[in-house]
Amino acid sequence: MSETVRKKGIVGYVLLAPAFVWLLLFFLIPFYSLLATSLFNANGSDFRGYTMVYQWSNFSGVIRDYWPQMARSLVYGAIATFQCLILGYVLAYAIAFKAGRWKNLMLVLVIAPFFTSFLIRTLSWKLILADDGVVVNSLHFVHILGPNGHLLYTPFAVVMGLTYNFLPFMVLPLFASIDKIDYRLIEASNDLYANPVVGFFKVTWPLSLPGVVSGTLLTFIPAVGDYINDQLLGSTQTRMIGNTIQALFTEANDYPAAGALSVILMVMIVAMVLFYVKRAGTEDLL
Amino acid sequence: MRWLRSRIVLLLGILVLVYTFVPIFIVVMMSFNKLPSEQSKIYKFYSFTWDNWLHPCAAEGMCHGLVLSIKIGLLATLGATILGTLAAFALVRHDFAGRSATNVLIFLPMAAPEIVMGSSLLALFVAAGFAGQLGFWTILIAHIMFCLSFVVVTVRSRLAGMSDTLEQAAMDLYATPQQTFWKVTFPLVFPGILGAALLSFSLSFDDFIITNLNAGTTTTFPMYVWGVARKTVPMQINVIGTMMLLVSVLIVVGSELRSRARQKALAG
């Protein structure tokens, strides 16, 4: 950080105003609108209009009707985030400390696949996990999967898709954080007879915690709300909260229920973020 | 054995990298796939053809969605880059009441789940009586909204990491504030702005969740892919996927070569 002297006066407000107004109009006010929608009388319709009646029962209603989808989203999101953490850590560590002159190339390679459309990549997994595909056939061959076992349209496929699609959100913050670690500290721990495992947990891991925290949040939040992976790779048995909200909005036109579910998702995520950040003790997420 | 032990982490890292490329091989391979009939619903490789590359627009409606996505992507990039760059300058170079609250406001859109952002915007449009007019403009508004924060963060970090000694030197040499800005400050920040613009374009181009909620009957490229994913997938979408990859790799490699050439010129 350089020691820039900040100018006082009106110019700052003028520069900020357009972005501020945009976010106010199309980000903050919509949240209020969503909150209002969640308390409408559910007997209205988007054609006749809804009436604002503070119908709190919308909330208990959606919790009763959709708690399996909510629980499933959190579980799938958590497993996918954990898998991303393991894969992402290995990759970020390898790039930061082991890649040498290939560092930049490897970083580019991490991001490159994700420039191909999200949806098209997810469709590809459909082919990879298909019943007559290489993966399923090999698993049949080694008897890990029973003769009638499938991968596609199962929870496994959904979690697999989430892990794949959100991996870069984990790798990049982890890399930023691991790359900052002074490698001499790790060498010092070796000199002091720490074996690599102890050295890792006593030195590397604690120093990389800021990256772990922001990577975990950046992966978990979109993964829980995502419905693309579930829709393309899952079945009606694997539906998540995102699918439910989207179907209530665009197919059932039940705006109050959809609004209530969105509010619940948001509240759950904000609560978890606050808890997690407090536990991990990292305030500087950005 | 020792050779392996010293390289095990690197090898594992490369293995993860290979895993991230598996679907990309599939996309490239499928771009040469010939469907036996219009109703081939099973997503697999049938036989080889160049047709998809020679006639990408043969898939009905695809190119229309593609053009629309490019149009929205360019406009959203322009809007978000201008608003975001101005805001980044305000946050780094100027002092005003509510700076830390503004930083939180900028962070929120990146942290909120897309489905919540999309549905709240839809709730607003419906409440404001625009339910019948969802389409190009509502998509554009939404895209500028979610690209904005990423632009601010990218440009802000470039600005914050930049020392202002060069600007002070320019001022000492009697440059006017305007000259200093356009001859010194702007060229130094420009790579950050360019990066932010590229990021905006790819975010906008690839967005499905927010777009789907606020698009009405308008169909962007991701919405087209979503629509056909339930029926027969035309293999031309894989041509577009491959081209997107090629273009972005070219941009990244190009900028890397340029910065290397510049470093060499400076060193020599």
PDB file of C-alpha atoms in Angstrom, chain A residues 1-9 11-13 15-16 18-20 22-31 33-34 37 46 87-88 90-91 93-94 98-99 101 104 106 108-110 112-121 123-128 130 132 160 163-164 167 218 221 225-228 231-232 242 245-246 249-251 255 262 265-266 269 285-286, chain B residues 6 9-10 12-14 16-17 19-24 26-27 29-30 43-45 83 86-87 89-97 99 102 105-113 115-117 119-127 141 144-145 148-149 156 160 162-164 202 206 208-209 212-213 221-222 225-226 229-230 233 237-238 241 244-245 248-249 252 256:
ATOM      1  CA  MET A   1       0.000   0.000   0.000  1.00  0.00           C
ATOM      2  CA  SER A   2       1.371   3.374  -0.922  1.00  0.00           C
ATOM      3  CA  GLU A   3       0.987   6.404   1.261  1.00  0.00           C
ATOM      4  CA  THR A   4      -1.499   8.257  -0.890  1.00  0.00           C
ATOM      5  CA  VAL A   5      -2.813  11.461   0.610  1.00  0.00           C
ATOM      6  CA  ARG A   6      -6.599  11.455   0.214  1.00  0.00           C
ATOM      7  CA  LYS A   7      -8.062  14.685  -1.086  1.00  0.00           C
ATOM      8  CA  LYS A   8     -10.993  16.170   0.732  1.00  0.00           C
ATOM      9  CA  GLY A   9     -13.836  18.020  -0.951  1.00  0.00           C
ATOM     10  CA  VAL A  11     -14.971  15.583  -6.049  1.00  0.00           C
ATOM     11  CA  GLY A  12     -15.013  12.284  -4.142  1.00  0.00           C
ATOM     12  CA  TYR A  13     -18.786  12.386  -3.833  1.00  0.00           C
ATOM     13  CA  LEU A  15     -17.008  10.342  -8.616  1.00  0.00           C
ATOM     14  CA  LEU A  16     -18.759   7.896  -6.349  1.00  0.00           C
ATOM     15  CA  PRO A  18     -23.147   7.123 -10.185  1.00  0.00           C
ATOM     16  CA  ALA A  19     -22.002   3.734  -8.855  1.00  0.00           C
ATOM     17  CA  PHE A  20     -23.616   4.405  -5.486  1.00  0.00           C
ATOM     18  CA  TRP A  22     -26.833   2.264  -9.289  1.00  0.00           C
ATOM     19  CA  LEU A  23     -26.196  -0.108  -6.373  1.00  0.00           C
ATOM     20  CA  LEU A  24     -28.846   1.633  -4.289  1.00  0.00           C
ATOM     21  CA  LEU A  25     -31.480   1.385  -7.014  1.00  0.00           C
ATOM     22  CA  PHE A  26     -30.697  -2.065  -8.325  1.00  0.00           C
ATOM     23  CA  PHE A  27     -29.164  -3.846  -5.367  1.00  0.00           C
ATOM     24  CA  LEU A  28     -30.343  -2.440  -2.014  1.00  0.00           C
ATOM     25  CA  ILE A  29     -33.878  -1.387  -2.916  1.00  0.00           C
ATOM     26  CA  PRO A  30     -34.522  -4.762  -4.617  1.00  0.00           C
ATOM     27  CA  PHE A  31     -33.671  -6.445  -1.314  1.00  0.00           C
ATOM     28  CA  SER A  33     -38.690  -5.336  -2.441  1.00  0.00           C
ATOM     29  CA  LEU A  34     -37.863  -9.008  -1.948  1.00  0.00           C
ATOM     30  CA  THR A  37     -42.726  -9.777  -1.505  1.00  0.00           C
ATOM     31  CA  ASP A  46     -48.570 -11.182 -10.504  1.00  0.00           C
ATOM     32  CA  LEU A  87      -7.954 -29.994  -4.470  1.00  0.00           C
ATOM     33  CA  GLY A  88      -7.481 -26.224  -4.427  1.00  0.00           C
ATOM     34  CA  VAL A  90      -2.740 -28.874  -3.463  1.00  0.00           C
ATOM     35  CA  LEU A  91      -2.927 -26.881  -6.674  1.00  0.00           C
ATOM     36  CA  TYR A  93       0.592 -24.837  -3.011  1.00  0.00           C
ATOM     37  CA  ALA A  94       2.147 -26.473  -6.066  1.00  0.00           C
ATOM     38  CA  LYS A  98       6.897 -25.847  -6.615  1.00  0.00           C
ATOM     39  CA  ALA A  99       6.195 -24.494 -10.091  1.00  0.00           C
ATOM     40  CA  ARG A 101       9.468 -20.676 -13.769  1.00  0.00           C
ATOM     41  CA  ASN A 104       2.630 -17.848 -14.481  1.00  0.00           C
ATOM     42  CA  MET A 106       0.156 -22.701 -14.403  1.00  0.00           C
ATOM     43  CA  VAL A 108      -3.172 -19.073 -16.582  1.00  0.00           C
ATOM     44  CA  LEU A 109      -3.995 -22.763 -17.006  1.00  0.00           C
ATOM     45  CA  VAL A 110      -6.036 -22.690 -13.785  1.00  0.00           C
ATOM     46  CA  ALA A 112      -8.370 -20.937 -18.797  1.00  0.00           C
ATOM     47  CA  PRO A 113     -10.967 -23.751 -18.631  1.00  0.00           C
ATOM     48  CA  PHE A 114     -13.384 -21.422 -16.920  1.00  0.00           C
ATOM     49  CA  PHE A 115     -13.620 -19.125 -19.899  1.00  0.00           C
ATOM     50  CA  THR A 116     -15.611 -21.775 -21.675  1.00  0.00           C
ATOM     51  CA  SER A 117     -19.234 -21.292 -20.760  1.00  0.00           C
ATOM     52  CA  PHE A 118     -20.329 -22.598 -17.348  1.00  0.00           C
ATOM     53  CA  LEU A 119     -23.320 -24.375 -18.892  1.00  0.00           C
ATOM     54  CA  ILE A 120     -21.357 -26.040 -21.689  1.00  0.00           C
ATOM     55  CA  ARG A 121     -18.772 -27.364 -19.238  1.00  0.00           C
ATOM     56  CA  LEU A 123     -23.066 -30.463 -20.031  1.00  0.00           C
ATOM     57  CA  SER A 124     -19.694 -32.126 -20.646  1.00  0.00           C
ATOM     58  CA  TRP A 125     -19.872 -33.771 -17.240  1.00  0.00           C
ATOM     59  CA  LYS A 126     -23.078 -35.359 -18.416  1.00  0.00           C
ATOM     60  CA  LEU A 127     -21.083 -37.231 -21.031  1.00  0.00           C
ATOM     61  CA  ILE A 128     -18.209 -38.069 -18.667  1.00  0.00           C
ATOM     62  CA  ALA A 130     -22.913 -41.206 -18.460  1.00  0.00           C
ATOM     63  CA  ASP A 132     -21.883 -46.192 -20.876  1.00  0.00           C
ATOM     64  CA  MET A 160     -19.032 -33.464  -8.404  1.00  0.00           C
ATOM     65  CA  THR A 163     -16.821 -29.062  -6.897  1.00  0.00           C
ATOM     66  CA  TYR A 164     -15.626 -28.705 -10.462  1.00  0.00           C
ATOM     67  CA  LEU A 167     -12.799 -24.757  -7.822  1.00  0.00           C
ATOM     68  CA  LEU A 218     -16.390 -17.655  -2.090  1.00  0.00           C
ATOM     69  CA  ILE A 221     -22.017 -19.204  -1.044  1.00  0.00           C
ATOM     70  CA  GLY A 225     -27.463 -21.130  -4.247  1.00  0.00           C
ATOM     71  CA  ASP A 226     -26.559 -22.749  -7.566  1.00  0.00           C
ATOM     72  CA  TYR A 227     -29.171 -24.696  -9.480  1.00  0.00           C
ATOM     73  CA  ILE A 228     -27.460 -25.317 -12.814  1.00  0.00           C
ATOM     74  CA  GLN A 231     -30.732 -29.316 -12.892  1.00  0.00           C
ATOM     75  CA  LEU A 232     -28.336 -30.789 -15.455  1.00  0.00           C
ATOM     76  CA  GLY A 242     -31.883 -22.627  -5.883  1.00  0.00           C
ATOM     77  CA  ILE A 245     -36.735 -20.625  -5.795  1.00  0.00           C
ATOM     78  CA  GLN A 246     -36.320 -20.468  -9.561  1.00  0.00           C
ATOM     79  CA  PHE A 249     -40.693 -17.668  -9.546  1.00  0.00           C
ATOM     80  CA  THR A 250     -40.752 -18.680 -13.191  1.00  0.00           C
ATOM     81  CA  GLU A 251     -43.012 -21.742 -13.310  1.00  0.00           C
ATOM     82  CA  TYR A 255     -43.865 -14.898  -5.708  1.00  0.00           C
ATOM     83  CA  SER A 262     -34.782 -16.310  -0.972  1.00  0.00           C
ATOM     84  CA  LEU A 265     -31.304 -18.482   2.039  1.00  0.00           C
ATOM     85  CA  MET A 266     -29.808 -15.017   2.429  1.00  0.00           C
ATOM     86  CA  ILE A 269     -25.706 -17.476   4.493  1.00  0.00           C
ATOM     87  CA  LEU A 285     -11.461 -10.644   3.514  1.00  0.00           C
ATOM     88  CA  LEU A 286     -10.751  -8.336   0.634  1.00  0.00           C
TER      89      LEU A 286
ATOM     90  CA  SER B   6      10.622 -34.045  -3.870  1.00  0.00           C
ATOM     91  CA  VAL B   9       3.248 -31.986  -4.559  1.00  0.00           C
ATOM     92  CA  LEU B  10       3.968 -30.614  -8.013  1.00  0.00           C
ATOM     93  CA  LEU B  12      -0.451 -33.791  -7.563  1.00  0.00           C
ATOM     94  CA  GLY B  13      -0.974 -30.154  -8.551  1.00  0.00           C
ATOM     95  CA  ILE B  14      -0.560 -31.039 -12.216  1.00  0.00           C
ATOM     96  CA  VAL B  16      -5.630 -31.389 -10.385  1.00  0.00           C
ATOM     97  CA  LEU B  17      -4.897 -29.173 -13.376  1.00  0.00           C
ATOM     98  CA  TYR B  19      -8.806 -32.746 -13.987  1.00  0.00           C
ATOM     99  CA  THR B  20      -9.924 -29.163 -14.642  1.00  0.00           C
ATOM    100  CA  PHE B  21      -9.204 -29.732 -18.328  1.00  0.00           C
ATOM    101  CA  VAL B  22     -11.157 -32.966 -18.729  1.00  0.00           C
ATOM    102  CA  PRO B  23     -14.467 -31.254 -19.631  1.00  0.00           C
ATOM    103  CA  ILE B  24     -12.574 -28.935 -21.988  1.00  0.00           C
ATOM    104  CA  ILE B  26     -14.932 -33.066 -24.184  1.00  0.00           C
ATOM    105  CA  VAL B  27     -16.093 -29.629 -25.409  1.00  0.00           C
ATOM    106  CA  MET B  29     -14.141 -33.188 -29.119  1.00  0.00           C
ATOM    107  CA  MET B  30     -17.899 -32.665 -29.231  1.00  0.00           C
ATOM    108  CA  TYR B  43     -25.163 -36.700 -25.181  1.00  0.00           C
ATOM    109  CA  LYS B  44     -22.300 -38.733 -26.651  1.00  0.00           C
ATOM    110  CA  PHE B  45     -19.816 -38.804 -29.517  1.00  0.00           C
ATOM    111  CA  LEU B  83     -19.113   3.674 -13.045  1.00  0.00           C
ATOM    112  CA  LEU B  86     -14.908   6.506 -11.104  1.00  0.00           C
ATOM    113  CA  ALA B  87     -15.887   4.887  -7.797  1.00  0.00           C
ATOM    114  CA  PHE B  89     -10.771   6.662  -7.842  1.00  0.00           C
ATOM    115  CA  ALA B  90     -13.127   8.129  -5.243  1.00  0.00           C
ATOM    116  CA  LEU B  91     -12.341   5.332  -2.771  1.00  0.00           C
ATOM    117  CA  VAL B  92      -8.550   5.409  -3.152  1.00  0.00           C
ATOM    118  CA  ARG B  93      -7.822   9.054  -3.867  1.00  0.00           C
ATOM    119  CA  HIS B  94     -10.567  10.988  -2.087  1.00  0.00           C
ATOM    120  CA  ASP B  95     -11.837  11.349   1.418  1.00  0.00           C
ATOM    121  CA  PHE B  96     -15.541  11.519   2.154  1.00  0.00           C
ATOM    122  CA  ALA B  97     -18.085  10.671   4.825  1.00  0.00           C
ATOM    123  CA  ARG B  99     -16.104   5.544   3.082  1.00  0.00           C
ATOM    124  CA  THR B 102     -19.329   2.288   0.878  1.00  0.00           C
ATOM    125  CA  LEU B 105     -21.790  -1.842  -0.113  1.00  0.00           C
ATOM    126  CA  ILE B 106     -19.269  -2.663  -2.850  1.00  0.00           C
ATOM    127  CA  PHE B 107     -18.451  -6.029  -1.244  1.00  0.00           C
ATOM    128  CA  LEU B 108     -22.062  -7.188  -0.792  1.00  0.00           C
ATOM    129  CA  PRO B 109     -22.956  -7.969  -4.444  1.00  0.00           C
ATOM    130  CA  MET B 110     -19.929 -10.263  -4.668  1.00  0.00           C
ATOM    131  CA  ALA B 111     -20.986 -12.129  -1.530  1.00  0.00           C
ATOM    132  CA  ALA B 112     -24.726 -12.467  -2.156  1.00  0.00           C
ATOM    133  CA  PRO B 113     -25.876 -15.675  -3.861  1.00  0.00           C
ATOM    134  CA  ILE B 115     -30.300 -16.526  -7.013  1.00  0.00           C
ATOM    135  CA  VAL B 116     -31.060 -14.018  -4.239  1.00  0.00           C
ATOM    136  CA  MET B 117     -29.780 -11.077  -6.297  1.00  0.00           C
ATOM    137  CA  SER B 119     -34.956 -12.794  -7.414  1.00  0.00           C
ATOM    138  CA  SER B 120     -34.785  -9.501  -5.512  1.00  0.00           C
ATOM    139  CA  LEU B 121     -34.331  -7.594  -8.742  1.00  0.00           C
ATOM    140  CA  LEU B 122     -37.273  -9.462 -10.228  1.00  0.00           C
ATOM    141  CA  ALA B 123     -39.343  -8.614  -7.138  1.00  0.00           C
ATOM    142  CA  LEU B 124     -38.511  -4.928  -7.702  1.00  0.00           C
ATOM    143  CA  PHE B 125     -39.382  -5.011 -11.398  1.00  0.00           C
ATOM    144  CA  VAL B 126     -42.692  -6.716 -10.647  1.00  0.00           C
ATOM    145  CA  ALA B 127     -43.505  -4.284  -7.818  1.00  0.00           C
ATOM    146  CA  ILE B 141     -29.423  -3.179 -15.670  1.00  0.00           C
ATOM    147  CA  ILE B 144     -24.118  -3.629 -14.874  1.00  0.00           C
ATOM    148  CA  MET B 145     -25.155  -4.133 -11.246  1.00  0.00           C
ATOM    149  CA  LEU B 148     -19.807  -3.096 -10.955  1.00  0.00           C
ATOM    150  CA  SER B 149     -18.308  -4.468  -7.725  1.00  0.00           C
ATOM    151  CA  ARG B 156      -9.022  -0.172  -6.649  1.00  0.00           C
ATOM    152  CA  ALA B 160      -3.795   1.305  -4.243  1.00  0.00           C
ATOM    153  CA  MET B 162       0.498   2.363  -7.335  1.00  0.00           C
ATOM    154  CA  SER B 163       2.784   4.911  -5.737  1.00  0.00           C
ATOM    155  CA  ASP B 164       1.945   8.535  -6.515  1.00  0.00           C
ATOM    156  CA  SER B 202     -16.859 -12.659 -19.280  1.00  0.00           C
ATOM    157  CA  ASP B 206     -21.602 -16.282 -19.020  1.00  0.00           C
ATOM    158  CA  PHE B 208     -27.314 -17.504 -16.441  1.00  0.00           C
ATOM    159  CA  ILE B 209     -29.002 -17.416 -13.031  1.00  0.00           C
ATOM    160  CA  ASN B 212     -32.902 -16.132 -16.487  1.00  0.00           C
ATOM    161  CA  LEU B 213     -34.962 -14.489 -13.758  1.00  0.00           C
ATOM    162  CA  PHE B 221     -26.637 -17.490 -25.307  1.00  0.00           C
ATOM    163  CA  PRO B 222     -26.516 -19.192 -21.864  1.00  0.00           C
ATOM    164  CA  VAL B 225     -27.919 -23.570 -24.002  1.00  0.00           C
ATOM    165  CA  TRP B 226     -30.158 -24.094 -20.977  1.00  0.00           C
ATOM    166  CA  ALA B 229     -30.061 -28.945 -22.649  1.00  0.00           C
ATOM    167  CA  ARG B 230     -33.470 -30.472 -21.958  1.00  0.00           C
ATOM    168  CA  VAL B 233     -28.164 -30.292 -27.766  1.00  0.00           C
ATOM    169  CA  ILE B 237     -22.613 -24.829 -28.903  1.00  0.00           C
ATOM    170  CA  ASN B 238     -19.323 -26.691 -28.424  1.00  0.00           C
ATOM    171  CA  GLY B 241     -17.355 -22.967 -26.247  1.00  0.00           C
ATOM    172  CA  MET B 244     -14.486 -18.670 -26.223  1.00  0.00           C
ATOM    173  CA  LEU B 245     -11.565 -20.625 -24.793  1.00  0.00           C
ATOM    174  CA  SER B 248      -9.456 -15.782 -23.911  1.00  0.00           C
ATOM    175  CA  VAL B 249      -6.225 -17.781 -24.092  1.00  0.00           C
ATOM    176  CA  VAL B 252      -4.007 -13.771 -21.807  1.00  0.00           C
ATOM    177  CA  GLU B 256       1.763 -11.796 -20.988  1.00  0.00           C
TER     178      GLU B 256
END
